Structures are given as structure tokens and as C-alpha cells.
């Protein structure tokens, strides 16, 4: 199983990001091989629809679960289509990617079934 | 003949200038293309005779034909179509209806459906001129299609005053495209002048002749006069910063009807424009 974490910095010790669609990186942890891979978020500078495109970045990496601060309505729609589950860490005082993965393993993160935030504007609403 | 009235920032007096101008020229039609918040009808008070819906297309993917190659998603700049695992996600409201995804689709899996994004209202005003205005539905992203359709409904022989959206975004470009002359309305304040400069650049880029109307004159400083002078921009008129005008505006009244001494300002603007074309 592959878990991706929305991150500001690379690697397990990197800081988690407080955004999902426009996060700098996604740190992907493979629970079977214990391999850690950091991918750049090519959607972060999109003028519109970053959330949906970010999900595609993760889908292409065969991610099964994402850990994110919050997710918007487009991201949720796309996550469902890519069969990716989202768990949220906003307001939990977590610091690093590793903290987020540990919190997830301990069952502390709540699964997002619906959008937890309104649509953001990005550079323009789309 | 088409005359666009535009401004850098909102609230400088586009509606004041375009509406007062329209009612002082014979055989005019005014169109309000500020579809996000049209307000000319508040002053012109038309009896609406006709309402037309404006439609835009969005892609629908036939999953029997789609092989999830991903080309549509790569093409779309607005991320309105995203191929996923076993399906293709379409965000209807992000789609600009450019037709590109169907063009790049190798299996002809994409067709377009229509949905309403706004309406166009047409009617006769109480000042015996016709008007039309577009209004975009809440939540829709781009009013460009509505603006284009309002303009298409205009006949060639008409004198058209176009109340434009503020700023220099796509919708303003759509409103101004193809006009014969533009009237730039600005107020003599630092913000007014700063935002106006972008519009000047846009109009020059589009090769549209234009002149300046300074509204709320004597309100701010002299920067606007210096700028106009340095840039060789003609000042067509100045409308004073005046309590009576503000009061009439606040009541939804056109001041040149009630304050006859200002009627001349608008007749003069029009004759100056005519002399240039």
C-alpha cells in the first residue's frame, strides 16, 4: 500500500504542507517495501483546478491513501475516480511527514468522505 | 457604430457615463456587458420584452469508446477533464468549451452537452432607447460567451454604447473587441490612475482609439492630468465631484435628465468622438 503525504519538504522528516492541491511535494511511503519517494507536485502552479490535477499526479504514482490537511470538492470527486482514500490532519498539531504517517497508523486521522473546505480560488476560480 | 465605456477599477462611473451618453444620443442602444453585476437597468429601467438563455458546452465521455489514453487531460489547461482509473472526471463548470479535448481524442469518445450559464435580457427603457444586458448565473466562471452573444444580437446600423466590465480581464477584452472607439472613465485618485494605465495598455495593444472622461473631477490630485498630458491622451470631458450628482445616482436617477446643465457634457463627448471617426 502506498501512502502519500502533502509536504513542504522532501523525505520523511520533511514538514507537512497545510495545503493539498498546491502542496510543494508529495512524500510517498510504501508500507510493504518501506521505500520513500518524494514527487514534486506539478499541479501546484496551475491557474485553475489544481486539486483535481494533483490527484492525477498521485493516481499516476499508484497511491492508495493520501494524508492531507483538508480537501476541496474537486479533489474529492477526483480521489473517488482514482480510488484513493483521503485522511485529514488539519488542526492536529502535526509537524513532519513521519508524524502524519504515525498518526494515520494509530488511527488518529479522520477519513474524508466529502469536501472539508469550500472551493478555493487559486489564481482564478475554476 | 460601437462605443465602449470602460475603466480600470470599478466604481469610477462607467455606468454613469454610458447611460447618460446613451439617453442623449438619438437611435442608440445600450448594452451592459458587465455580466457579473450588471446595473445599467437600475438607471434605464427597461420593460423586459425578451429573455434568452446562453448556453455553453461541456464534454461527455463515452466509456465504451474511451481507452483512458490521457490525451484530453493533458490538453485541458483548466483541468476540466481528468482521466482517472476506470472513468474520466469532468468538471463542467471549469470547461471553457474550446472543443480541444474532442479534437485530441483518438477514439472519438468525447461529445458535448449544453448547459445554461446565464441570460440576456432585452427591453425598451423609459428613455425611449433599447437596452440589453447579460447576467451570468451564480457559480459560473466566465462570462465571455454571454458578452459575445449580447454583441451578436446588435444590428450593424445601430449606435451602440457598451457598458463594459472593469479591468483588463478576458471579459473586458470580449466587450471591447471590435468597437470603433473607447471612452475610458477614470477618477483622479492614485488607485484610479494606476488601474487606468493597464486599460490604456490594453486599448493600445488592441489598436482601439480612445479618450478619457474624468469623473469625480477635483476629488483627488493632479496625477491623472500629468499622465494624460505625457501620454497624449485626450480628455473628452470632466464630470465634477458634486453632491447633487451623487444624490441622483444613489436614487437610481440619471443626472443629465435632472440637471440640464450637464446634458451638454454628453452631447459634446459624442460630437468629439464623431469628429475623430
mmCIF file of C-alpha atoms in Angstrom:
data_model
loop_
_atom_site.group_PDB
_atom_site.id
_atom_site.type_symbol
_atom_site.label_atom_id
_atom_site.label_comp_id
_atom_site.label_asym_id
_atom_site.label_seq_id
_atom_site.Cartn_x
_atom_site.Cartn_y
_atom_site.Cartn_z
ATOM 1 C CA UNK A 1 0.000 0.000 0.000
ATOM 2 C CA UNK A 2 1.239 3.468 -0.893
ATOM 3 C CA UNK A 3 0.569 6.420 1.398
ATOM 4 C CA UNK A 4 1.227 9.926 0.073
ATOM 5 C CA UNK A 5 1.626 12.899 2.403
ATOM 6 C CA UNK A 6 1.148 16.524 1.385
ATOM 7 C CA UNK A 7 4.548 18.059 2.190
ATOM 8 C CA UNK A 8 6.573 21.274 2.104
ATOM 9 C CA UNK A 9 9.890 19.443 2.104
ATOM 10 C CA UNK A 10 11.275 16.166 0.783
ATOM 11 C CA UNK A 11 11.580 12.926 2.735
ATOM 12 C CA UNK A 12 10.052 11.502 5.883
ATOM 13 C CA UNK A 13 11.474 14.301 8.035
ATOM 14 C CA UNK A 14 10.076 16.979 5.757
ATOM 15 C CA UNK A 15 7.429 19.408 7.065
ATOM 16 C CA UNK A 16 3.854 18.611 6.156
ATOM 17 C CA UNK A 17 2.078 21.174 3.978
ATOM 18 C CA UNK A 18 -1.047 23.000 5.051
ATOM 19 C CA UNK A 19 -2.428 22.748 1.519
ATOM 20 C CA UNK A 20 -3.304 19.759 -0.584
ATOM 21 C CA UNK A 21 -3.720 20.743 -4.237
ATOM 22 C CA UNK A 22 -0.972 23.340 -4.127
ATOM 23 C CA UNK A 23 1.442 21.476 -1.846
ATOM 24 C CA UNK A 24 5.099 21.603 -2.927
ATOM 25 C CA UNK A 25 5.649 17.844 -2.754
ATOM 26 C CA UNK A 26 4.041 14.542 -2.000
ATOM 27 C CA UNK A 27 6.120 12.149 0.043
ATOM 28 C CA UNK A 28 5.066 8.622 -0.850
ATOM 29 C CA UNK A 29 5.673 5.803 1.623
ATOM 30 C CA UNK A 30 5.321 2.195 0.511
ATOM 31 C CA UNK A 31 4.171 0.169 3.533
ATOM 32 C CA UNK A 32 5.396 -3.113 2.056
ATOM 33 C CA UNK A 33 8.860 -2.205 0.764
ATOM 34 C CA UNK A 34 9.322 0.695 3.270
ATOM 35 C CA UNK A 35 10.556 2.706 0.300
ATOM 36 C CA UNK A 36 10.208 6.511 0.479
ATOM 37 C CA UNK A 37 9.826 8.569 -2.658
ATOM 38 C CA UNK A 38 9.222 12.303 -2.975
ATOM 39 C CA UNK A 39 7.446 13.612 -6.059
ATOM 40 C CA UNK A 40 7.118 17.237 -6.996
ATOM 41 C CA UNK A 41 3.538 18.451 -7.313
ATOM 42 C CA UNK A 42 3.324 19.512 -10.940
ATOM 43 C CA UNK A 43 -0.185 20.860 -10.290
ATOM 44 C CA UNK A 44 0.882 23.437 -7.718
ATOM 45 C CA UNK A 45 1.103 26.367 -10.135
ATOM 46 C CA UNK A 46 -1.991 25.568 -12.196
ATOM 47 C CA UNK A 47 -4.151 28.605 -12.756
ATOM 48 C CA UNK A 48 -7.225 26.516 -12.166
ATOM 49 C CA UNK A 49 -8.272 23.112 -10.884
ATOM 50 C CA UNK A 50 -5.057 22.303 -9.003
ATOM 51 C CA UNK A 51 -6.830 19.881 -6.653
ATOM 52 C CA UNK A 52 -8.104 17.645 -9.437
ATOM 53 C CA UNK A 53 -4.784 17.626 -11.238
ATOM 54 C CA UNK A 54 -2.862 16.922 -8.030
ATOM 55 C CA UNK A 55 -4.982 13.824 -7.568
ATOM 56 C CA UNK A 56 -3.938 12.724 -11.047
ATOM 57 C CA UNK A 57 -0.273 13.130 -10.062
ATOM 58 C CA UNK A 58 -0.926 10.766 -7.164
ATOM 59 C CA UNK A 59 -3.041 8.401 -9.236
ATOM 60 C CA UNK A 60 -0.193 8.071 -11.725
ATOM 61 C CA UNK A 61 2.039 7.049 -8.807
ATOM 62 C CA UNK A 62 -0.469 4.325 -7.845
ATOM 63 C CA UNK A 63 -1.073 5.894 -4.447
ATOM 64 C CA UNK A 64 -3.817 4.228 -2.354
ATOM 65 C CA UNK A 65 -4.127 6.693 0.510
ATOM 66 C CA UNK A 66 -3.329 10.359 0.915
ATOM 67 C CA UNK A 67 -2.783 12.283 4.111
ATOM 68 C CA UNK A 68 -3.706 15.911 3.606
ATOM 69 C CA UNK A 69 -4.683 18.930 5.684
ATOM 70 C CA UNK A 70 -8.082 19.304 4.046
ATOM 71 C CA UNK A 71 -9.535 18.517 0.652
ATOM 72 C CA UNK A 72 -11.803 20.507 -1.636
ATOM 73 C CA UNK A 73 -14.802 19.349 -3.647
ATOM 74 C CA UNK A 74 -12.932 18.770 -6.904
ATOM 75 C CA UNK A 75 -10.213 16.813 -5.171
ATOM 76 C CA UNK A 76 -12.832 14.584 -3.555
ATOM 77 C CA UNK A 77 -14.503 13.879 -6.899
ATOM 78 C CA UNK A 78 -11.135 13.048 -8.464
ATOM 79 C CA UNK A 79 -9.985 10.963 -5.478
ATOM 80 C CA UNK A 80 -13.091 8.792 -5.826
ATOM 81 C CA UNK A 81 -12.426 8.310 -9.526
ATOM 82 C CA UNK A 82 -8.837 7.277 -8.793
ATOM 83 C CA UNK A 83 -9.990 5.079 -5.882
ATOM 84 C CA UNK A 84 -7.756 6.930 -3.443
ATOM 85 C CA UNK A 85 -8.789 7.441 0.184
ATOM 86 C CA UNK A 86 -8.016 10.683 1.990
ATOM 87 C CA UNK A 87 -7.308 11.128 5.692
ATOM 88 C CA UNK A 88 -7.047 14.587 7.208
ATOM 89 C CA UNK A 89 -4.565 16.116 9.639
ATOM 90 C CA UNK A 90 -5.648 19.762 9.869
ATOM 91 C CA UNK A 91 -5.636 21.113 13.413
ATOM 92 C CA UNK A 92 -3.801 18.119 14.878
ATOM 93 C CA UNK A 93 -0.542 19.951 15.511
ATOM 94 C CA UNK A 94 1.499 17.526 13.431
ATOM 95 C CA UNK A 95 4.882 18.587 12.139
ATOM 96 C CA UNK A 96 6.641 16.108 9.850
ATOM 97 C CA UNK A 97 5.608 13.585 7.234
ATOM 98 C CA UNK A 98 6.600 10.829 9.634
ATOM 99 C CA UNK A 99 4.331 12.294 12.337
ATOM 100 C CA UNK A 100 1.431 12.187 9.879
ATOM 101 C CA UNK A 101 2.119 8.577 8.893
ATOM 102 C CA UNK A 102 2.368 7.585 12.572
ATOM 103 C CA UNK A 103 -0.871 9.368 13.394
ATOM 104 C CA UNK A 104 -2.538 7.560 10.499
ATOM 105 C CA UNK A 105 -1.195 4.178 11.651
ATOM 106 C CA UNK A 106 -2.506 4.874 15.149
ATOM 107 C CA UNK A 107 -5.941 5.541 13.679
ATOM 108 C CA UNK A 108 -5.963 9.184 14.736
ATOM 109 C CA UNK A 109 -6.758 10.694 11.344
ATOM 110 C CA UNK A 110 -10.308 11.069 10.124
ATOM 111 C CA UNK A 111 -11.293 9.836 6.699
ATOM 112 C CA UNK A 112 -12.662 12.452 4.299
ATOM 113 C CA UNK A 113 -15.820 11.323 2.567
ATOM 114 C CA UNK A 114 -16.823 14.771 1.490
ATOM 115 C CA UNK A 115 -15.066 18.040 0.853
ATOM 116 C CA UNK A 116 -13.975 19.661 4.089
ATOM 117 C CA UNK A 117 -13.370 23.084 2.633
ATOM 118 C CA UNK A 118 -15.098 25.270 0.093
ATOM 119 C CA UNK A 119 -13.717 25.577 -3.378
ATOM 120 C CA UNK A 120 -10.571 27.710 -3.312
ATOM 121 C CA UNK A 121 -9.812 30.392 -5.798
ATOM 122 C CA UNK A 122 -6.266 29.616 -6.798
ATOM 123 C CA UNK A 123 -5.437 32.298 -9.301
ATOM 124 C CA UNK A 124 -8.988 32.223 -10.555
ATOM 125 C CA UNK A 125 -11.983 30.204 -9.676
ATOM 126 C CA UNK A 126 -12.219 27.040 -11.683
ATOM 127 C CA UNK B 1 -21.039 52.465 -34.617
ATOM 128 C CA UNK B 2 -19.907 50.899 -31.381
ATOM 129 C CA UNK B 3 -18.544 52.881 -28.434
ATOM 130 C CA UNK B 4 -17.251 51.022 -25.384
ATOM 131 C CA UNK B 5 -17.154 52.657 -21.975
ATOM 132 C CA UNK B 6 -14.571 51.155 -19.672
ATOM 133 C CA UNK B 7 -12.436 51.776 -16.625
ATOM 134 C CA UNK B 8 -9.501 50.368 -14.730
ATOM 135 C CA UNK B 9 -11.194 49.956 -11.418
ATOM 136 C CA UNK B 10 -14.826 49.522 -10.510
ATOM 137 C CA UNK B 11 -16.906 52.375 -9.180
ATOM 138 C CA UNK B 12 -15.343 55.110 -11.288
ATOM 139 C CA UNK B 13 -18.517 55.889 -13.221
ATOM 140 C CA UNK B 14 -18.770 53.658 -16.303
ATOM 141 C CA UNK B 15 -22.489 53.268 -15.842
ATOM 142 C CA UNK B 16 -22.968 56.972 -15.171
ATOM 143 C CA UNK B 17 -21.119 57.885 -18.365
ATOM 144 C CA UNK B 18 -22.519 55.154 -20.625
ATOM 145 C CA UNK B 19 -26.150 55.641 -19.556
ATOM 146 C CA UNK B 20 -26.117 59.431 -19.637
ATOM 147 C CA UNK B 21 -24.412 59.265 -23.004
ATOM 148 C CA UNK B 22 -26.940 56.781 -24.406
ATOM 149 C CA UNK B 23 -30.006 58.797 -23.451
ATOM 150 C CA UNK B 24 -28.560 61.934 -25.040
ATOM 151 C CA UNK B 25 -27.880 60.379 -28.437
ATOM 152 C CA UNK B 26 -30.749 59.548 -30.779
ATOM 153 C CA UNK B 27 -31.310 55.992 -32.008
ATOM 154 C CA UNK B 28 -28.969 54.436 -29.514
ATOM 155 C CA UNK B 29 -28.971 51.029 -27.937
ATOM 156 C CA UNK B 30 -27.127 50.433 -24.698
ATOM 157 C CA UNK B 31 -25.758 47.031 -23.828
ATOM 158 C CA UNK B 32 -24.500 46.237 -20.359
ATOM 159 C CA UNK B 33 -21.759 43.624 -20.662
ATOM 160 C CA UNK B 34 -20.706 43.733 -17.017
ATOM 161 C CA UNK B 35 -22.406 40.364 -16.664
ATOM 162 C CA UNK B 36 -21.098 39.692 -13.157
ATOM 163 C CA UNK B 37 -23.030 42.627 -11.838
ATOM 164 C CA UNK B 38 -24.997 44.484 -14.474
ATOM 165 C CA UNK B 39 -26.527 47.692 -13.149
ATOM 166 C CA UNK B 40 -27.461 49.853 -16.135
ATOM 167 C CA UNK B 41 -31.012 48.518 -15.933
ATOM 168 C CA UNK B 42 -31.351 50.102 -12.494
ATOM 169 C CA UNK B 43 -30.988 53.510 -14.116
ATOM 170 C CA UNK B 44 -32.552 52.890 -17.517
ATOM 171 C CA UNK B 45 -35.484 50.920 -16.089
ATOM 172 C CA UNK B 46 -36.344 48.829 -19.147
ATOM 173 C CA UNK B 47 -39.518 46.851 -19.678
ATOM 174 C CA UNK B 48 -38.014 43.453 -20.402
ATOM 175 C CA UNK B 49 -39.620 42.015 -23.516
ATOM 176 C CA UNK B 50 -37.344 39.055 -24.092
ATOM 177 C CA UNK B 51 -35.092 36.761 -22.077
ATOM 178 C CA UNK B 52 -32.668 34.457 -23.902
ATOM 179 C CA UNK B 53 -30.632 31.732 -22.247
ATOM 180 C CA UNK B 54 -26.939 31.481 -23.038
ATOM 181 C CA UNK B 55 -25.503 28.004 -23.261
ATOM 182 C CA UNK B 56 -22.032 26.568 -23.092
ATOM 183 C CA UNK B 57 -20.856 23.081 -23.932
ATOM 184 C CA UNK B 58 -19.078 20.587 -21.716
ATOM 185 C CA UNK B 59 -17.598 17.220 -22.613
ATOM 186 C CA UNK B 60 -19.278 13.897 -22.072
ATOM 187 C CA UNK B 61 -17.113 10.807 -22.402
ATOM 188 C CA UNK B 62 -18.414 7.546 -23.827
ATOM 189 C CA UNK B 63 -16.561 4.992 -21.697
ATOM 190 C CA UNK B 64 -17.316 2.280 -24.275
ATOM 191 C CA UNK B 65 -15.003 4.117 -26.661
ATOM 192 C CA UNK B 66 -12.510 5.706 -24.212
ATOM 193 C CA UNK B 67 -9.218 3.879 -23.754
ATOM 194 C CA UNK B 68 -8.031 6.194 -20.943
ATOM 195 C CA UNK B 69 -5.066 7.353 -23.014
ATOM 196 C CA UNK B 70 -4.978 10.635 -21.105
ATOM 197 C CA UNK B 71 -4.649 12.984 -24.089
ATOM 198 C CA UNK B 72 -7.743 15.030 -23.192
ATOM 199 C CA UNK B 73 -6.449 15.691 -19.692
ATOM 200 C CA UNK B 74 -3.027 16.719 -20.975
ATOM 201 C CA UNK B 75 -4.646 19.129 -23.393
ATOM 202 C CA UNK B 76 -7.025 20.889 -20.986
ATOM 203 C CA UNK B 77 -5.441 23.983 -19.432
ATOM 204 C CA UNK B 78 -8.243 24.331 -16.943
ATOM 205 C CA UNK B 79 -8.133 20.761 -15.642
ATOM 206 C CA UNK B 80 -11.800 20.427 -16.511
ATOM 207 C CA UNK B 81 -11.305 16.870 -17.764
ATOM 208 C CA UNK B 82 -9.148 14.359 -15.893
ATOM 209 C CA UNK B 83 -8.829 10.727 -16.959
ATOM 210 C CA UNK B 84 -8.783 8.500 -13.866
ATOM 211 C CA UNK B 85 -8.674 4.760 -13.205
ATOM 212 C CA UNK B 86 -11.796 3.448 -14.897
ATOM 213 C CA UNK B 87 -13.529 6.705 -15.686
ATOM 214 C CA UNK B 88 -12.939 10.261 -16.811
ATOM 215 C CA UNK B 89 -13.774 13.051 -14.379
ATOM 216 C CA UNK B 90 -15.379 16.127 -15.940
ATOM 217 C CA UNK B 91 -15.741 19.394 -14.043
ATOM 218 C CA UNK B 92 -18.483 21.016 -16.114
ATOM 219 C CA UNK B 93 -18.144 24.459 -14.599
ATOM 220 C CA UNK B 94 -14.401 24.632 -15.380
ATOM 221 C CA UNK B 95 -14.909 23.821 -19.062
ATOM 222 C CA UNK B 96 -14.389 26.744 -21.459
ATOM 223 C CA UNK B 97 -15.985 24.822 -24.347
ATOM 224 C CA UNK B 98 -12.915 25.180 -26.549
ATOM 225 C CA UNK B 99 -13.531 21.818 -28.206
ATOM 226 C CA UNK B 100 -9.909 20.760 -27.765
ATOM 227 C CA UNK B 101 -10.484 17.550 -25.817
ATOM 228 C CA UNK B 102 -12.703 16.115 -28.549
ATOM 229 C CA UNK B 103 -10.115 17.117 -31.153
ATOM 230 C CA UNK B 104 -7.237 15.318 -29.446
ATOM 231 C CA UNK B 105 -9.306 12.231 -28.539
ATOM 232 C CA UNK B 106 -8.063 9.362 -30.756
ATOM 233 C CA UNK B 107 -11.168 7.212 -30.238
ATOM 234 C CA UNK B 108 -13.891 9.844 -30.764
ATOM 235 C CA UNK B 109 -15.221 9.180 -27.282
ATOM 236 C CA UNK B 110 -16.000 12.815 -26.500
ATOM 237 C CA UNK B 111 -19.194 14.670 -27.381
ATOM 238 C CA UNK B 112 -20.515 17.924 -25.968
ATOM 239 C CA UNK B 113 -23.640 18.629 -23.977
ATOM 240 C CA UNK B 114 -25.100 22.070 -23.374
ATOM 241 C CA UNK B 115 -25.899 23.809 -20.145
ATOM 242 C CA UNK B 116 -27.136 27.300 -19.328
ATOM 243 C CA UNK B 117 -24.570 29.739 -17.913
ATOM 244 C CA UNK B 118 -26.584 32.934 -17.988
ATOM 245 C CA UNK B 119 -29.293 35.009 -19.588
ATOM 246 C CA UNK B 120 -29.662 38.013 -21.857
ATOM 247 C CA UNK B 121 -32.447 40.473 -21.113
ATOM 248 C CA UNK B 122 -33.749 42.786 -23.835
ATOM 249 C CA UNK B 123 -36.192 45.626 -23.492
ATOM 250 C CA UNK B 124 -37.237 49.209 -24.084
ATOM 251 C CA UNK B 125 -36.120 51.724 -21.475
ATOM 252 C CA UNK B 126 -38.249 54.534 -20.125
ATOM 253 C CA UNK B 127 -35.972 56.918 -22.054
ATOM 254 C CA UNK B 128 -37.137 55.538 -25.389
ATOM 255 C CA UNK B 129 -33.905 53.729 -26.192
ATOM 256 C CA UNK B 130 -33.434 49.977 -26.267
ATOM 257 C CA UNK B 131 -31.149 48.127 -23.943
ATOM 258 C CA UNK B 132 -29.838 44.632 -23.423
ATOM 259 C CA UNK B 133 -27.915 43.218 -20.538
ATOM 260 C CA UNK B 134 -26.324 39.908 -19.788
ATOM 261 C CA UNK B 135 -26.287 38.224 -16.434
ATOM 262 C CA UNK B 136 -24.115 35.260 -15.512
ATOM 263 C CA UNK B 137 -25.503 32.511 -13.299
ATOM 264 C CA UNK B 138 -24.034 32.298 -9.799
ATOM 265 C CA UNK B 139 -21.036 29.986 -9.613
ATOM 266 C CA UNK B 140 -20.146 30.240 -13.296
ATOM 267 C CA UNK B 141 -16.580 31.130 -14.088
ATOM 268 C CA UNK B 142 -16.515 33.032 -17.349
ATOM 269 C CA UNK B 143 -19.000 35.474 -18.821
ATOM 270 C CA UNK B 144 -17.183 35.783 -22.137
ATOM 271 C CA UNK B 145 -19.737 33.676 -24.012
ATOM 272 C CA UNK B 146 -22.593 35.812 -22.689
ATOM 273 C CA UNK B 147 -20.821 39.030 -23.683
ATOM 274 C CA UNK B 148 -20.181 37.692 -27.185
ATOM 275 C CA UNK B 149 -23.825 36.709 -27.570
ATOM 276 C CA UNK B 150 -25.094 40.101 -26.364
ATOM 277 C CA UNK B 151 -22.903 41.731 -29.004
ATOM 278 C CA UNK B 152 -24.095 39.334 -31.698
ATOM 279 C CA UNK B 153 -27.666 40.454 -31.108
ATOM 280 C CA UNK B 154 -26.780 44.004 -32.174
ATOM 281 C CA UNK B 155 -27.562 45.152 -35.689
ATOM 282 C CA UNK B 156 -24.850 46.837 -37.720
ATOM 283 C CA UNK B 157 -26.728 50.065 -38.319
ATOM 284 C CA UNK B 158 -27.287 50.786 -34.650
ATOM 285 C CA UNK B 159 -25.338 53.211 -32.488
ATOM 286 C CA UNK B 160 -24.263 51.029 -29.633
ATOM 287 C CA UNK B 161 -22.955 52.117 -26.255
ATOM 288 C CA UNK B 162 -21.267 49.237 -24.452
ATOM 289 C CA UNK B 163 -21.094 49.432 -20.673
ATOM 290 C CA UNK B 164 -18.054 47.183 -20.129
ATOM 291 C CA UNK B 165 -16.759 45.163 -17.185
ATOM 292 C CA UNK B 166 -13.981 46.887 -15.214
ATOM 293 C CA UNK B 167 -10.319 45.952 -15.511
ATOM 294 C CA UNK B 168 -8.491 44.179 -18.303
ATOM 295 C CA UNK B 169 -9.534 40.535 -17.953
ATOM 296 C CA UNK B 170 -10.982 38.282 -20.679
ATOM 297 C CA UNK B 171 -14.479 39.657 -20.220
ATOM 298 C CA UNK B 172 -13.331 43.237 -20.803
ATOM 299 C CA UNK B 173 -11.415 42.214 -23.904
ATOM 300 C CA UNK B 174 -14.561 40.445 -25.155
ATOM 301 C CA UNK B 175 -16.669 43.559 -24.514
ATOM 302 C CA UNK B 176 -14.234 45.912 -26.244
ATOM 303 C CA UNK B 177 -13.261 43.738 -29.191
ATOM 304 C CA UNK B 178 -14.370 45.251 -32.493
ATOM 305 C CA UNK B 179 -15.551 48.622 -31.168
ATOM 306 C CA UNK B 180 -14.870 51.819 -33.077
ATOM 307 C CA UNK B 181 -13.995 53.937 -30.088
ATOM 308 C CA UNK B 182 -13.474 53.554 -26.357
ATOM 309 C CA UNK B 183 -14.228 56.017 -23.595
ATOM 310 C CA UNK B 184 -12.020 55.440 -20.602
ATOM 311 C CA UNK B 185 -13.632 56.638 -17.384
ATOM 312 C CA UNK B 186 -11.299 57.340 -14.509
ATOM 313 C CA UNK B 187 -11.340 59.196 -11.233
ATOM 314 C CA UNK B 188 -8.420 61.447 -10.324
ATOM 315 C CA UNK B 189 -7.183 59.325 -7.425
ATOM 316 C CA UNK B 190 -3.988 57.259 -7.139
ATOM 317 C CA UNK B 191 -5.910 53.967 -7.465
ATOM 318 C CA UNK B 192 -7.988 55.298 -10.335
ATOM 319 C CA UNK B 193 -4.909 56.381 -12.282
ATOM 320 C CA UNK B 194 -2.900 53.264 -11.505
ATOM 321 C CA UNK B 195 -5.636 50.900 -12.719
ATOM 322 C CA UNK B 196 -6.384 53.090 -15.708
ATOM 323 C CA UNK B 197 -2.832 52.671 -17.018
ATOM 324 C CA UNK B 198 -3.428 48.961 -17.592
ATOM 325 C CA UNK B 199 -6.513 49.721 -19.644
ATOM 326 C CA UNK B 200 -4.548 52.244 -21.723
ATOM 327 C CA UNK B 201 -2.025 49.492 -22.468
ATOM 328 C CA UNK B 202 -4.794 47.079 -23.411
ATOM 329 C CA UNK B 203 -6.501 49.555 -25.741
ATOM 330 C CA UNK B 204 -3.214 50.410 -27.451
ATOM 331 C CA UNK B 205 -2.466 46.723 -27.860
ATOM 332 C CA UNK B 206 -5.898 46.260 -29.433
ATOM 333 C CA UNK B 207 -5.476 49.323 -31.664
ATOM 334 C CA UNK B 208 -8.663 50.960 -30.438
ATOM 335 C CA UNK B 209 -8.810 54.766 -30.441
ATOM 336 C CA UNK B 210 -9.835 56.170 -27.080
ATOM 337 C CA UNK B 211 -10.337 59.284 -24.995
ATOM 338 C CA UNK B 212 -10.605 59.973 -21.300
ATOM 339 C CA UNK B 213 -13.521 61.124 -19.181
ATOM 340 C CA UNK B 214 -12.508 62.225 -15.705
ATOM 341 C CA UNK B 215 -15.323 61.555 -13.304
ATOM 342 C CA UNK B 216 -15.452 62.982 -9.777
ATOM 343 C CA UNK B 217 -13.094 65.665 -11.047
ATOM 344 C CA UNK B 218 -11.326 67.737 -8.352
ATOM 345 C CA UNK B 219 -11.703 64.836 -5.930
ATOM 346 C CA UNK B 220 -8.072 63.731 -5.852
ATOM 347 C CA UNK B 221 -4.768 65.002 -7.149
ATOM 348 C CA UNK B 222 -3.276 66.108 -10.465
ATOM 349 C CA UNK B 223 -1.533 62.879 -11.455
ATOM 350 C CA UNK B 224 -4.225 61.996 -13.983
ATOM 351 C CA UNK B 225 -3.743 65.282 -15.843
ATOM 352 C CA UNK B 226 0.016 64.847 -15.935
ATOM 353 C CA UNK B 227 -0.344 61.266 -17.137
ATOM 354 C CA UNK B 228 -2.851 62.177 -19.851
ATOM 355 C CA UNK B 229 -0.627 65.024 -20.971
ATOM 356 C CA UNK B 230 2.540 62.892 -21.077
ATOM 357 C CA UNK B 231 0.802 60.050 -22.877
ATOM 358 C CA UNK B 232 -1.028 62.294 -25.323
ATOM 359 C CA UNK B 233 -4.418 61.075 -24.202
ATOM 360 C CA UNK B 234 -7.266 63.405 -24.971
ATOM 361 C CA UNK B 235 -9.562 64.430 -22.141
ATOM 362 C CA UNK B 236 -13.076 64.354 -23.600
ATOM 363 C CA UNK B 237 -14.842 65.686 -20.543
ATOM 364 C CA UNK B 238 -14.740 66.224 -16.812
ATOM 365 C CA UNK B 239 -17.694 65.460 -14.596
ATOM 366 C CA UNK B 240 -17.395 67.326 -11.312
ATOM 367 C CA UNK B 241 -17.399 65.717 -7.910
ATOM 368 C CA UNK B 242 -20.763 67.025 -6.870
ATOM 369 C CA UNK B 243 -23.212 66.194 -4.123
ATOM 370 C CA UNK B 244 -26.292 66.617 -6.292
ATOM 371 C CA UNK B 245 -24.956 64.157 -8.879
ATOM 372 C CA UNK B 246 -24.151 61.663 -6.139
ATOM 373 C CA UNK B 247 -27.618 62.035 -4.661
ATOM 374 C CA UNK B 248 -29.318 61.368 -8.006
ATOM 375 C CA UNK B 249 -27.054 58.376 -8.596
ATOM 376 C CA UNK B 250 -27.932 56.966 -5.190
ATOM 377 C CA UNK B 251 -31.611 57.247 -6.109
ATOM 378 C CA UNK B 252 -31.104 55.409 -9.391
ATOM 379 C CA UNK B 253 -31.612 58.549 -11.474
ATOM 380 C CA UNK B 254 -29.600 59.778 -14.456
ATOM 381 C CA UNK B 255 -28.282 63.215 -13.573
ATOM 382 C CA UNK B 256 -28.275 64.728 -17.053
ATOM 383 C CA UNK B 257 -32.077 64.431 -17.097
ATOM 384 C CA UNK B 258 -32.467 66.370 -13.891
ATOM 385 C CA UNK B 259 -29.503 68.720 -14.096
ATOM 386 C CA UNK B 260 -29.889 70.085 -17.606
ATOM 387 C CA UNK B 261 -26.588 71.993 -17.425
ATOM 388 C CA UNK B 262 -24.752 68.663 -17.683
ATOM 389 C CA UNK B 263 -26.599 67.413 -20.747
ATOM 390 C CA UNK B 264 -24.094 69.329 -22.835
ATOM 391 C CA UNK B 265 -21.175 67.311 -21.449
ATOM 392 C CA UNK B 266 -22.526 64.156 -23.077
ATOM 393 C CA UNK B 267 -23.545 65.823 -26.335
ATOM 394 C CA UNK B 268 -20.010 67.198 -26.511
ATOM 395 C CA UNK B 269 -18.405 63.820 -25.849
ATOM 396 C CA UNK B 270 -20.397 62.333 -28.708
ATOM 397 C CA UNK B 271 -19.619 65.084 -31.183
ATOM 398 C CA UNK B 272 -15.922 64.887 -30.315
ATOM 399 C CA UNK B 273 -15.981 61.145 -30.994
ATOM 400 C CA UNK B 274 -17.822 61.654 -34.287
ATOM 401 C CA UNK B 275 -15.211 64.171 -35.399
ATOM 402 C CA UNK B 276 -12.482 61.568 -34.878
ATOM 403 C CA UNK B 277 -14.027 58.660 -36.741
#
